[in-house]
PDB file of C-alpha atoms in Angstrom:
ATOM      1  CA  MET A   1      56.903  -1.481 -15.278  1.00 36.00           C
ATOM      2  CA  THR A   2      57.954  -4.599 -13.441  1.00 36.00           C
ATOM      3  CA  ARG A   3      55.125  -4.148 -10.910  1.00 37.00           C
ATOM      4  CA  SER A   4      52.481  -4.831 -13.528  1.00 38.00           C
ATOM      5  CA  PHE A   5      53.843  -8.366 -13.950  1.00 35.00           C
ATOM      6  CA  GLN A   6      53.876  -9.267 -10.279  1.00 38.00           C
ATOM      7  CA  ALA A   7      51.773 -12.206  -9.107  1.00 37.00           C
ATOM      8  CA  PRO A   8      48.373 -11.245  -7.738  1.00 39.00           C
ATOM      9  CA  SER A   9      48.076 -10.674  -4.034  1.00 41.00           C
ATOM     10  CA  ALA A  10      46.113 -13.105  -1.902  1.00 42.00           C
ATOM     11  CA  LEU A  11      43.191 -10.673  -1.913  1.00 36.00           C
ATOM     12  CA  ARG A  12      43.299 -10.329  -5.701  1.00 38.00           C
ATOM     13  CA  ARG A  13      43.477 -14.099  -6.091  1.00 42.00           C
ATOM     14  CA  ARG A  14      40.387 -14.458  -3.918  1.00 39.00           C
ATOM     15  CA  LEU A  15      38.540 -11.847  -5.929  1.00 35.00           C
ATOM     16  CA  MET A  16      39.513 -13.531  -9.181  1.00 38.00           C
ATOM     17  CA  ALA A  17      38.403 -16.868  -7.819  1.00 40.00           C
ATOM     18  CA  ALA A  18      35.084 -15.391  -6.709  1.00 37.00           C
ATOM     19  CA  GLY A  19      34.559 -13.880 -10.135  1.00 38.00           C
ATOM     20  CA  LEU A  20      35.332 -17.150 -11.841  1.00 37.00           C
ATOM     21  CA  PHE A  21      33.041 -19.027  -9.452  1.00 37.00           C
ATOM     22  CA  GLY A  22      30.248 -16.541 -10.041  1.00 38.00           C
ATOM     23  CA  ALA A  23      30.531 -17.049 -13.776  1.00 36.00           C
ATOM     24  CA  VAL A  24      29.960 -20.767 -13.494  1.00 39.00           C
ATOM     25  CA  ALA A  25      27.663 -20.812 -10.471  1.00 40.00           C
ATOM     26  CA  HIS A  26      24.872 -18.888 -12.197  1.00 41.00           C
ATOM     27  CA  PRO A  27      24.175 -21.445 -14.945  1.00 44.00           C
ATOM     28  CA  PHE A  28      24.570 -24.202 -12.370  1.00 36.00           C
ATOM     29  CA  ALA A  29      21.800 -22.581 -10.299  1.00 47.00           C
ATOM     30  CA  ALA A  30      19.583 -22.546 -13.385  1.00 48.00           C
ATOM     31  CA  LEU A  31      20.260 -26.223 -13.961  1.00 42.00           C
ATOM     32  CA  ALA A  32      19.446 -26.943 -10.321  1.00 54.00           C
ATOM     33  CA  ALA A  33      16.138 -25.097 -10.673  1.00 56.00           C
ATOM     34  CA  ASP A  34      15.311 -27.137 -13.778  1.00 69.00           C
ATOM     35  CA  ALA A  35      15.926 -30.327 -11.794  1.00 87.00           C
ATOM     36  CA  TRP A  36      13.774 -29.175  -8.861  1.00 96.00           C
ATOM     37  CA  PRO A  37      12.134 -30.988  -7.121  1.00 97.00           C
ATOM     38  CA  ALA A  38      14.452 -33.932  -6.730  1.00 97.00           C
ATOM     39  CA  LYS A  39      13.032 -34.940  -3.345  1.00 97.00           C
ATOM     40  CA  PRO A  40       9.844 -34.487  -1.258  1.00 97.00           C
ATOM     41  CA  VAL A  41       8.705 -30.935  -0.529  1.00 98.00           C
ATOM     42  CA  ARG A  42       7.696 -30.004   3.007  1.00 98.00           C
ATOM     43  CA  LEU A  43       4.742 -27.675   3.564  1.00 98.00           C
ATOM     44  CA  ILE A  44       4.546 -26.096   7.021  1.00 98.00           C
ATOM     45  CA  VAL A  45       0.960 -25.387   8.084  1.00 98.00           C
ATOM     46  CA  PRO A  46       0.842 -23.216  11.228  1.00 96.00           C
ATOM     47  CA  PHE A  47      -2.546 -24.541  12.394  1.00 94.00           C
ATOM     48  CA  PRO A  48      -3.909 -27.887  13.619  1.00 93.00           C
ATOM     49  CA  PRO A  49      -5.237 -30.528  11.225  1.00 94.00           C
ATOM     50  CA  GLY A  50      -8.857 -30.164  10.174  1.00 89.00           C
ATOM     51  CA  GLY A  51      -9.223 -26.398   9.805  1.00 87.00           C
ATOM     52  CA  PRO A  52      -9.740 -24.521   6.527  1.00 90.00           C
ATOM     53  CA  VAL A  53      -6.056 -23.652   6.035  1.00 94.00           C
ATOM     54  CA  ASP A  54      -5.019 -27.245   6.695  1.00 95.00           C
ATOM     55  CA  SER A  55      -7.723 -28.559   4.338  1.00 95.00           C
ATOM     56  CA  THR A  56      -6.488 -26.210   1.619  1.00 97.00           C
ATOM     57  CA  ALA A  57      -2.935 -27.438   2.157  1.00 98.00           C
ATOM     58  CA  ARG A  58      -3.917 -31.085   1.844  1.00 97.00           C
ATOM     59  CA  ILE A  59      -6.065 -30.588  -1.255  1.00 98.00           C
ATOM     60  CA  ALA A  60      -3.405 -28.530  -3.040  1.00 98.00           C
ATOM     61  CA  SER A  61      -0.515 -30.757  -1.980  1.00 97.00           C
ATOM     62  CA  GLN A  62      -2.123 -33.853  -3.440  1.00 97.00           C
ATOM     63  CA  LYS A  63      -2.357 -32.243  -6.876  1.00 98.00           C
ATOM     64  CA  LEU A  64       1.131 -30.715  -6.644  1.00 98.00           C
ATOM     65  CA  GLY A  65       2.523 -34.127  -5.755  1.00 97.00           C
ATOM     66  CA  GLU A  66       1.061 -35.449  -9.006  1.00 97.00           C
ATOM     67  CA  ILE A  67       2.571 -32.575 -11.000  1.00 97.00           C
ATOM     68  CA  TRP A  68       5.998 -32.803  -9.374  1.00 97.00           C
ATOM     69  CA  LYS A  69       6.060 -36.587  -9.092  1.00 97.00           C
ATOM     70  CA  GLN A  70       7.357 -36.022  -5.595  1.00 97.00           C
ATOM     71  CA  PRO A  71       5.296 -36.217  -2.393  1.00 96.00           C
ATOM     72  CA  MET A  72       4.418 -33.028  -0.565  1.00 96.00           C
ATOM     73  CA  VAL A  73       4.617 -33.600   3.187  1.00 97.00           C
ATOM     74  CA  ILE A  74       2.297 -31.592   5.455  1.00 98.00           C
ATOM     75  CA  ASP A  75       3.967 -30.466   8.690  1.00 98.00           C
ATOM     76  CA  ASN A  76       1.451 -28.977  11.146  1.00 97.00           C
ATOM     77  CA  ARG A  77       3.193 -26.575  13.558  1.00 97.00           C
ATOM     78  CA  ALA A  78       0.298 -24.955  15.392  1.00 95.00           C
ATOM     79  CA  GLY A  79       0.281 -22.374  18.144  1.00 93.00           C
ATOM     80  CA  ALA A  80       0.240 -18.680  19.045  1.00 91.00           C
ATOM     81  CA  GLY A  81      -2.064 -17.619  16.233  1.00 90.00           C
ATOM     82  CA  GLY A  82       0.174 -19.057  13.537  1.00 94.00           C
ATOM     83  CA  THR A  83       3.388 -17.445  14.769  1.00 96.00           C
ATOM     84  CA  ILE A  84       5.126 -20.675  15.827  1.00 97.00           C
ATOM     85  CA  GLY A  85       4.888 -22.233  12.376  1.00 98.00           C
ATOM     86  CA  ALA A  86       5.870 -18.967  10.702  1.00 98.00           C
ATOM     87  CA  ALA A  87       8.948 -18.578  12.894  1.00 98.00           C
ATOM     88  CA  ILE A  88      10.058 -22.120  12.026  1.00 98.00           C
ATOM     89  CA  ALA A  89       9.476 -21.663   8.299  1.00 98.00           C
ATOM     90  CA  ALA A  90      11.328 -18.334   8.196  1.00 98.00           C
ATOM     91  CA  LYS A  91      14.547 -20.043   9.319  1.00 97.00           C
ATOM     92  CA  GLU A  92      14.439 -22.919   6.834  1.00 98.00           C
ATOM     93  CA  ALA A  93      16.865 -23.216   3.926  1.00 98.00           C
ATOM     94  CA  PRO A  94      15.762 -21.135   0.905  1.00 98.00           C
ATOM     95  CA  ASP A  95      16.009 -24.037  -1.534  1.00 97.00           C
ATOM     96  CA  GLY A  96      12.360 -24.601  -2.430  1.00 97.00           C
ATOM     97  CA  TYR A  97      12.069 -27.749  -0.359  1.00 98.00           C
ATOM     98  CA  THR A  98      10.274 -26.041   2.528  1.00 98.00           C
ATOM     99  CA  LEU A  99       7.177 -23.930   1.854  1.00 98.00           C
ATOM    100  CA  PHE A 100       4.752 -22.223   4.212  1.00 98.00           C
ATOM    101  CA  LEU A 101       0.985 -21.775   3.990  1.00 98.00           C
ATOM    102  CA  GLY A 102       0.170 -18.565   5.826  1.00 97.00           C
ATOM    103  CA  SER A 103      -3.203 -16.965   6.466  1.00 96.00           C
ATOM    104  CA  ILE A 104      -4.932 -13.705   7.326  1.00 94.00           C
ATOM    105  CA  HIS A 105      -3.454 -14.110  10.822  1.00 94.00           C
ATOM    106  CA  HIS A 106      -0.049 -13.291   9.369  1.00 96.00           C
ATOM    107  CA  ALA A 107      -1.337  -9.960   8.059  1.00 96.00           C
ATOM    108  CA  VAL A 108      -2.990  -9.178  11.400  1.00 96.00           C
ATOM    109  CA  ASN A 109      -0.364 -10.361  13.893  1.00 95.00           C
ATOM    110  CA  PRO A 110       2.184  -7.583  13.218  1.00 94.00           C
ATOM    111  CA  SER A 111      -0.365  -4.987  14.395  1.00 95.00           C
ATOM    112  CA  LEU A 112      -1.983  -7.141  17.054  1.00 92.00           C
ATOM    113  CA  MET A 113       1.035  -8.705  18.732  1.00 92.00           C
ATOM    114  CA  GLY A 114       3.808  -6.190  18.184  1.00 83.00           C
ATOM    115  CA  LYS A 115       7.295  -7.673  17.930  1.00 90.00           C
ATOM    116  CA  LEU A 116       7.377 -11.099  16.302  1.00 95.00           C
ATOM    117  CA  PRO A 117      10.240 -13.582  15.773  1.00 96.00           C
ATOM    118  CA  TYR A 118       9.919 -13.068  11.997  1.00 97.00           C
ATOM    119  CA  ASP A 119       8.849 -10.418   9.488  1.00 97.00           C
ATOM    120  CA  ILE A 120       6.202 -11.743   7.127  1.00 97.00           C
ATOM    121  CA  GLU A 121       7.239  -9.342   4.364  1.00 97.00           C
ATOM    122  CA  LYS A 122      11.039  -9.512   4.764  1.00 97.00           C
ATOM    123  CA  ASP A 123      11.665 -13.104   5.832  1.00 98.00           C
ATOM    124  CA  PHE A 124       9.436 -14.701   3.200  1.00 98.00           C
ATOM    125  CA  ALA A 125       9.121 -14.616  -0.563  1.00 98.00           C
ATOM    126  CA  PRO A 126       5.527 -14.532  -1.812  1.00 98.00           C
ATOM    127  CA  VAL A 127       4.580 -17.408  -4.099  1.00 98.00           C
ATOM    128  CA  SER A 128       0.823 -17.086  -4.642  1.00 98.00           C
ATOM    129  CA  PHE A 129      -2.448 -16.544  -2.884  1.00 97.00           C
ATOM    130  CA  ALA A 130      -4.083 -19.933  -2.495  1.00 98.00           C
ATOM    131  CA  ALA A 131      -7.677 -19.728  -1.339  1.00 97.00           C
ATOM    132  CA  MET A 132     -10.294 -17.337  -0.085  1.00 95.00           C
ATOM    133  CA  PHE A 133     -12.634 -18.354   2.752  1.00 94.00           C
ATOM    134  CA  PRO A 134     -15.889 -16.397   2.476  1.00 95.00           C
ATOM    135  CA  VAL A 135     -17.310 -14.794   5.596  1.00 96.00           C
ATOM    136  CA  PHE A 136     -21.093 -14.892   5.895  1.00 97.00           C
ATOM    137  CA  VAL A 137     -23.091 -12.509   8.076  1.00 98.00           C
ATOM    138  CA  VAL A 138     -25.528 -14.824   9.822  1.00 98.00           C
ATOM    139  CA  ALA A 139     -28.204 -14.192  12.424  1.00 98.00           C
ATOM    140  CA  HIS A 140     -30.398 -16.040  14.883  1.00 98.00           C
ATOM    141  CA  PRO A 141     -33.964 -16.371  13.557  1.00 97.00           C
ATOM    142  CA  SER A 142     -35.178 -14.024  16.303  1.00 97.00           C
ATOM    143  CA  VAL A 143     -33.352 -11.042  14.772  1.00 98.00           C
ATOM    144  CA  PRO A 144     -35.966  -9.013  12.825  1.00 97.00           C
ATOM    145  CA  ALA A 145     -33.790  -8.431   9.773  1.00 97.00           C
ATOM    146  CA  SER A 146     -33.621 -10.293   6.498  1.00 95.00           C
ATOM    147  CA  ASN A 147     -30.813  -8.307   4.881  1.00 96.00           C
ATOM    148  CA  ILE A 148     -27.941  -5.946   5.699  1.00 97.00           C
ATOM    149  CA  LYS A 149     -29.970  -2.737   5.336  1.00 96.00           C
ATOM    150  CA  GLU A 150     -32.533  -3.972   7.836  1.00 97.00           C
ATOM    151  CA  LEU A 151     -29.798  -5.150  10.201  1.00 98.00           C
ATOM    152  CA  VAL A 152     -28.111  -1.734  10.191  1.00 97.00           C
ATOM    153  CA  ALA A 153     -31.424   0.050  10.708  1.00 97.00           C
ATOM    154  CA  TYR A 154     -32.355  -2.266  13.591  1.00 98.00           C
ATOM    155  CA  ALA A 155     -28.962  -1.808  15.269  1.00 97.00           C
ATOM    156  CA  LYS A 156     -29.081   1.979  14.871  1.00 97.00           C
ATOM    157  CA  ALA A 157     -32.546   2.078  16.396  1.00 97.00           C
ATOM    158  CA  GLY A 158     -30.938   1.298  19.736  1.00 94.00           C
ATOM    159  CA  HIS A 159     -31.353  -2.469  19.889  1.00 96.00           C
ATOM    160  CA  THR A 160     -28.527  -4.399  21.482  1.00 95.00           C
ATOM    161  CA  LEU A 161     -26.961  -6.990  19.219  1.00 98.00           C
ATOM    162  CA  ALA A 162     -24.001  -9.181  20.124  1.00 98.00           C
ATOM    163  CA  TYR A 163     -21.882 -11.115  17.681  1.00 98.00           C
ATOM    164  CA  GLY A 164     -19.755 -14.112  18.518  1.00 98.00           C
ATOM    165  CA  SER A 165     -16.323 -14.728  17.035  1.00 95.00           C
ATOM    166  CA  SER A 166     -13.676 -17.440  17.014  1.00 89.00           C
ATOM    167  CA  GLY A 167     -11.474 -15.324  19.291  1.00 89.00           C
ATOM    168  CA  ASN A 168     -10.149 -11.877  20.012  1.00 89.00           C
ATOM    169  CA  GLY A 169      -8.264 -10.436  17.040  1.00 89.00           C
ATOM    170  CA  GLY A 170      -9.230 -13.255  14.676  1.00 88.00           C
ATOM    171  CA  GLY A 171     -10.669 -12.781  11.224  1.00 90.00           C
ATOM    172  CA  THR A 172     -14.291 -13.147  12.309  1.00 93.00           C
ATOM    173  CA  HIS A 173     -13.757 -10.556  15.046  1.00 95.00           C
ATOM    174  CA  LEU A 174     -12.111  -8.091  12.682  1.00 96.00           C
ATOM    175  CA  ALA A 175     -14.902  -8.530  10.138  1.00 97.00           C
ATOM    176  CA  GLY A 176     -17.379  -7.448  12.815  1.00 98.00           C
ATOM    177  CA  GLU A 177     -15.311  -4.448  13.867  1.00 97.00           C
ATOM    178  CA  LEU A 178     -14.900  -3.358  10.238  1.00 97.00           C
ATOM    179  CA  PHE A 179     -18.688  -3.597   9.936  1.00 98.00           C
ATOM    180  CA  ASN A 180     -19.100  -1.347  12.982  1.00 97.00           C
ATOM    181  CA  ILE A 181     -16.701   1.198  11.485  1.00 97.00           C
ATOM    182  CA  GLU A 182     -18.278   1.188   8.018  1.00 96.00           C
ATOM    183  CA  ALA A 183     -21.928   1.024   9.133  1.00 97.00           C
ATOM    184  CA  GLY A 184     -21.658   3.223  12.228  1.00 97.00           C
ATOM    185  CA  THR A 185     -23.166   0.509  14.404  1.00 97.00           C
ATOM    186  CA  LYS A 186     -22.188  -0.669  17.899  1.00 97.00           C
ATOM    187  CA  LEU A 187     -22.473  -4.429  17.683  1.00 98.00           C
ATOM    188  CA  GLN A 188     -21.043  -5.986  20.839  1.00 98.00           C
ATOM    189  CA  HIS A 189     -18.224  -8.476  20.425  1.00 97.00           C
ATOM    190  CA  VAL A 190     -18.258 -11.757  22.368  1.00 97.00           C
ATOM    191  CA  PRO A 191     -15.066 -13.807  21.841  1.00 95.00           C
ATOM    192  CA  TYR A 192     -15.042 -17.599  22.053  1.00 94.00           C
ATOM    193  CA  LYS A 193     -12.315 -20.212  21.881  1.00 89.00           C
ATOM    194  CA  GLY A 194     -13.073 -21.219  18.319  1.00 88.00           C
ATOM    195  CA  SER A 195     -15.854 -20.886  15.781  1.00 90.00           C
ATOM    196  CA  GLY A 196     -17.643 -24.008  17.006  1.00 92.00           C
ATOM    197  CA  PRO A 197     -18.495 -22.699  20.497  1.00 96.00           C
ATOM    198  CA  ALA A 198     -19.510 -19.335  19.020  1.00 96.00           C
ATOM    199  CA  MET A 199     -21.863 -21.051  16.583  1.00 97.00           C
ATOM    200  CA  ASN A 200     -23.357 -23.143  19.396  1.00 97.00           C
ATOM    201  CA  ASP A 201     -24.291 -19.971  21.263  1.00 98.00           C
ATOM    202  CA  LEU A 202     -25.687 -18.393  18.095  1.00 98.00           C
ATOM    203  CA  LEU A 203     -27.890 -21.445  17.592  1.00 98.00           C
ATOM    204  CA  GLY A 204     -29.001 -21.137  21.196  1.00 98.00           C
ATOM    205  CA  GLY A 205     -29.686 -17.399  20.950  1.00 97.00           C
ATOM    206  CA  GLN A 206     -27.042 -16.344  23.486  1.00 98.00           C
ATOM    207  CA  VAL A 207     -25.564 -14.143  20.735  1.00 98.00           C
ATOM    208  CA  GLN A 208     -27.567 -12.766  17.847  1.00 98.00           C
ATOM    209  CA  LEU A 209     -25.011 -12.575  15.050  1.00 98.00           C
ATOM    210  CA  MET A 210     -21.809 -14.028  13.646  1.00 98.00           C
ATOM    211  CA  PHE A 211     -19.444 -13.072  10.892  1.00 98.00           C
ATOM    212  CA  SER A 212     -18.829 -16.734  10.237  1.00 96.00           C
ATOM    213  CA  ASP A 213     -16.477 -18.738   8.057  1.00 92.00           C
ATOM    214  CA  ALA A 214     -18.255 -20.930   5.543  1.00 91.00           C
ATOM    215  CA  PRO A 215     -17.433 -24.376   7.026  1.00 87.00           C
ATOM    216  CA  THR A 216     -18.963 -23.354  10.360  1.00 92.00           C
ATOM    217  CA  ALA A 217     -22.085 -21.729   8.948  1.00 94.00           C
ATOM    218  CA  LEU A 218     -23.141 -23.561   5.787  1.00 93.00           C
ATOM    219  CA  GLN A 219     -24.807 -26.612   7.311  1.00 94.00           C
ATOM    220  CA  HIS A 220     -26.861 -24.450   9.668  1.00 97.00           C
ATOM    221  CA  ILE A 221     -27.830 -22.022   6.910  1.00 97.00           C
ATOM    222  CA  LYS A 222     -29.031 -24.911   4.734  1.00 94.00           C
ATOM    223  CA  SER A 223     -30.948 -26.471   7.633  1.00 97.00           C
ATOM    224  CA  GLY A 224     -32.683 -23.156   8.387  1.00 97.00           C
ATOM    225  CA  ARG A 225     -31.419 -22.952  11.965  1.00 98.00           C
ATOM    226  CA  ILE A 226     -29.786 -19.589  11.218  1.00 98.00           C
ATOM    227  CA  LYS A 227     -30.398 -17.077   8.457  1.00 98.00           C
ATOM    228  CA  VAL A 228     -27.820 -15.518   6.189  1.00 98.00           C
ATOM    229  CA  LEU A 229     -27.972 -11.763   5.605  1.00 98.00           C
ATOM    230  CA  GLY A 230     -25.015 -11.333   3.265  1.00 97.00           C
ATOM    231  CA  VAL A 231     -21.547 -12.448   2.251  1.00 98.00           C
ATOM    232  CA  ALA A 232     -18.676 -10.152   3.185  1.00 97.00           C
ATOM    233  CA  SER A 233     -16.426 -10.787   0.185  1.00 94.00           C
ATOM    234  CA  ARG A 234     -16.259  -8.490  -2.845  1.00 91.00           C
ATOM    235  CA  GLN A 235     -18.106 -10.942  -5.074  1.00 93.00           C
ATOM    236  CA  ARG A 236     -20.899 -13.367  -4.381  1.00 95.00           C
ATOM    237  CA  SER A 237     -19.808 -16.799  -3.273  1.00 94.00           C
ATOM    238  CA  GLY A 238     -20.186 -19.873  -5.422  1.00 91.00           C
ATOM    239  CA  MET A 239     -21.284 -21.684  -2.268  1.00 93.00           C
ATOM    240  CA  LEU A 240     -24.417 -19.533  -1.932  1.00 95.00           C
ATOM    241  CA  PRO A 241     -24.670 -17.575  -5.205  1.00 95.00           C
ATOM    242  CA  ASP A 242     -28.108 -16.146  -4.389  1.00 96.00           C
ATOM    243  CA  VAL A 243     -26.819 -14.391  -1.267  1.00 97.00           C
ATOM    244  CA  PRO A 244     -25.911 -10.743  -2.007  1.00 97.00           C
ATOM    245  CA  THR A 245     -22.666  -9.202  -0.858  1.00 97.00           C
ATOM    246  CA  VAL A 246     -22.672  -6.773   2.049  1.00 97.00           C
ATOM    247  CA  ALA A 247     -21.391  -4.108  -0.352  1.00 95.00           C
ATOM    248  CA  GLU A 248     -24.322  -4.470  -2.734  1.00 94.00           C
ATOM    249  CA  SER A 249     -26.739  -4.629   0.207  1.00 92.00           C
ATOM    250  CA  GLY A 250     -26.207  -1.097   1.432  1.00 86.00           C
ATOM    251  CA  LEU A 251     -22.607  -0.925   2.670  1.00 94.00           C
ATOM    252  CA  PRO A 252     -20.480  -0.019  -0.397  1.00 92.00           C
ATOM    253  CA  GLY A 253     -16.784  -0.779  -0.055  1.00 89.00           C
ATOM    254  CA  TYR A 254     -17.165  -3.279   2.774  1.00 96.00           C
ATOM    255  CA  GLU A 255     -15.053  -6.383   2.242  1.00 96.00           C
ATOM    256  CA  ALA A 256     -13.834  -9.006   4.680  1.00 96.00           C
ATOM    257  CA  TYR A 257     -12.693 -12.546   4.137  1.00 94.00           C
ATOM    258  CA  SER A 258     -10.160 -15.012   5.417  1.00 93.00           C
ATOM    259  CA  TRP A 259      -7.475 -16.427   3.177  1.00 95.00           C
ATOM    260  CA  ALA A 260      -4.516 -18.727   2.785  1.00 97.00           C
ATOM    261  CA  ALA A 261      -1.368 -17.938   0.799  1.00 98.00           C
ATOM    262  CA  LEU A 262       1.768 -19.808  -0.165  1.00 98.00           C
ATOM    263  CA  PHE A 263       5.177 -18.488   0.915  1.00 98.00           C
ATOM    264  CA  ALA A 264       8.792 -19.617   0.623  1.00 98.00           C
ATOM    265  CA  PRO A 265      11.736 -18.555   2.785  1.00 98.00           C
ATOM    266  CA  ALA A 266      13.329 -15.324   1.577  1.00 98.00           C
ATOM    267  CA  GLN A 267      16.215 -15.725  -0.884  1.00 97.00           C
ATOM    268  CA  THR A 268      14.681 -18.800  -2.510  1.00 98.00           C
ATOM    269  CA  PRO A 269      15.979 -18.688  -6.123  1.00 97.00           C
ATOM    270  CA  LYS A 270      13.672 -16.855  -8.514  1.00 97.00           C
ATOM    271  CA  ALA A 271      13.705 -19.735 -10.982  1.00 97.00           C
ATOM    272  CA  VAL A 272      12.399 -22.077  -8.282  1.00 98.00           C
ATOM    273  CA  LEU A 273       9.765 -19.556  -7.153  1.00 98.00           C
ATOM    274  CA  ASP A 274       8.622 -19.175 -10.755  1.00 98.00           C
ATOM    275  CA  ARG A 275       8.332 -22.929 -11.133  1.00 97.00           C
ATOM    276  CA  ILE A 276       6.352 -23.314  -7.907  1.00 98.00           C
ATOM    277  CA  ASN A 277       4.038 -20.434  -8.819  1.00 98.00           C
ATOM    278  CA  ALA A 278       3.344 -21.823 -12.295  1.00 98.00           C
ATOM    279  CA  ASP A 279       2.623 -25.337 -11.039  1.00 98.00           C
ATOM    280  CA  PHE A 280       0.584 -24.059  -8.111  1.00 98.00           C
ATOM    281  CA  ASN A 281      -1.641 -22.065 -10.458  1.00 98.00           C
ATOM    282  CA  VAL A 282      -2.145 -25.156 -12.604  1.00 98.00           C
ATOM    283  CA  ALA A 283      -3.128 -27.129  -9.504  1.00 98.00           C
ATOM    284  CA  MET A 284      -5.561 -24.517  -8.188  1.00 98.00           C
ATOM    285  CA  LYS A 285      -7.294 -24.205 -11.575  1.00 97.00           C
ATOM    286  CA  ASP A 286      -7.915 -27.932 -11.802  1.00 98.00           C
ATOM    287  CA  PRO A 287     -11.726 -28.504 -11.747  1.00 97.00           C
ATOM    288  CA  ALA A 288     -11.470 -31.356  -9.240  1.00 97.00           C
ATOM    289  CA  VAL A 289      -9.305 -29.267  -6.910  1.00 98.00           C
ATOM    290  CA  LYS A 290     -11.692 -26.319  -7.128  1.00 97.00           C
ATOM    291  CA  GLN A 291     -14.642 -28.574  -6.344  1.00 96.00           C
ATOM    292  CA  ARG A 292     -12.926 -30.131  -3.348  1.00 96.00           C
ATOM    293  CA  LEU A 293     -12.030 -26.687  -2.036  1.00 96.00           C
ATOM    294  CA  LEU A 294     -15.657 -25.545  -2.338  1.00 93.00           C
ATOM    295  CA  GLN A 295     -16.751 -28.587  -0.371  1.00 91.00           C
ATOM    296  CA  ALA A 296     -14.229 -27.570   2.325  1.00 91.00           C
ATOM    297  CA  GLY A 297     -15.553 -23.989   2.427  1.00 91.00           C
ATOM    298  CA  ALA A 298     -12.810 -22.410   0.319  1.00 94.00           C
ATOM    299  CA  GLU A 299     -12.594 -20.828  -3.116  1.00 95.00           C
ATOM    300  CA  ALA A 300      -9.425 -21.204  -5.213  1.00 96.00           C
ATOM    301  CA  ASP A 301      -7.675 -17.835  -5.440  1.00 94.00           C
ATOM    302  CA  ALA A 302      -4.227 -18.249  -7.002  1.00 97.00           C
ATOM    303  CA  GLY A 303      -2.310 -15.638  -9.005  1.00 97.00           C
ATOM    304  CA  THR A 304       1.095 -14.097  -9.595  1.00 98.00           C
ATOM    305  CA  GLN A 305       3.852 -13.454  -7.094  1.00 98.00           C
ATOM    306  CA  ALA A 306       3.504  -9.699  -7.612  1.00 98.00           C
ATOM    307  CA  GLN A 307      -0.243  -9.838  -6.984  1.00 98.00           C
ATOM    308  CA  MET A 308       0.333 -11.711  -3.747  1.00 98.00           C
ATOM    309  CA  ARG A 309       2.973  -9.217  -2.605  1.00 98.00           C
ATOM    310  CA  ASP A 310       0.638  -6.282  -3.252  1.00 98.00           C
ATOM    311  CA  ARG A 311      -2.370  -7.952  -1.615  1.00 97.00           C
ATOM    312  CA  LEU A 312      -0.397  -8.935   1.452  1.00 97.00           C
ATOM    313  CA  HIS A 313       0.856  -5.376   1.885  1.00 97.00           C
ATOM    314  CA  ALA A 314      -2.701  -4.031   1.460  1.00 97.00           C
ATOM    315  CA  GLU A 315      -4.119  -6.538   3.956  1.00 96.00           C
ATOM    316  CA  ILE A 316      -1.534  -5.580   6.580  1.00 97.00           C
ATOM    317  CA  ALA A 317      -2.370  -1.885   6.171  1.00 97.00           C
ATOM    318  CA  LYS A 318      -6.131  -2.459   6.137  1.00 96.00           C
ATOM    319  CA  TRP A 319      -6.297  -4.497   9.321  1.00 96.00           C
ATOM    320  CA  ARG A 320      -3.793  -2.285  11.114  1.00 96.00           C
ATOM    321  CA  LYS A 321      -6.229   0.602  10.652  1.00 97.00           C
ATOM    322  CA  VAL A 322      -9.153  -1.478  11.939  1.00 97.00           C
ATOM    323  CA  ILE A 323      -7.155  -2.678  14.972  1.00 96.00           C
ATOM    324  CA  GLN A 324      -6.090   0.848  15.843  1.00 96.00           C
ATOM    325  CA  THR A 325      -9.532   2.389  15.286  1.00 96.00           C
ATOM    326  CA  ALA A 326     -11.348  -0.271  17.305  1.00 95.00           C
ATOM    327  CA  GLY A 327      -8.651  -0.424  20.004  1.00 93.00           C
ATOM    328  CA  ILE A 328      -8.222  -4.191  19.645  1.00 92.00           C
ATOM    329  CA  THR A 329      -5.531  -5.886  21.720  1.00 85.00           C
ATOM    330  CA  ALA A 330      -4.285  -9.459  21.784  1.00 78.00           C
ATOM    331  CA  GLY A 331      -5.652 -11.819  24.408  1.00 65.00           C
TER     332      GLY A 331
END
């Protein structure tokens, strides 16, 4: 009987202390989330200034800064197809004060590059998709096709057609290889160091086609220097609403687009993630933000955390299959 009244052991004291701390720490965490953000928020962008992902970051961050009444600081950490910035962001404190704007590269890199210094699904918490960058199928005026059906028929008739891309394993390359798989064509891939050089050769007729991002293609489509055969996204683009999708033009199920999505380091408190997601959706639905994104070649595409998690997982699986089927390697 006397043993039941003995003082707790050191271990029991620690456990009791931990239990007591846990009881008070939980409401404190909620209060901290309510007070967030109390200082500037850093947004790591894993690409150089000026590209579509960077433009999306700057447009969104301006509106979020207004909502939060705290500045959002853009930190460009470019290199290695977005892996350098991702590796940095993955190691940051999970307190909501460092966020990461990833892209389609981060769904492709696990299959293309093999072992990475981070795991995009385990080391990050999804916040929301941010923007979709439509991919337009464009052709040199010399190509005798005015739509996707005619392009497929011309290619299958034995005519050699080459398409330029922004680089091996990039989104515009994968869109072309997915087209080959779905249409049964053998379009030849010609990689360039960026979309600009690829477009220059399309304008000059050195390549006949491109699966081009909107910022690169739109001015040349509108000037008539190239022709647009279709848009690769599931729905028509607000940038060129009269252009049919590839799917409705004879290739059902085909869909390819580039995107940007907002992440936080894993273990960021749920209350903070919920707050960021809610405010981010408000920002991306703002008419002025949506208009600025369109002018930059992007379409606002926010949603829930669960939707982002599911889409990211689906994108990884989709492009892994394309990479394996087409035998694509990095470099």
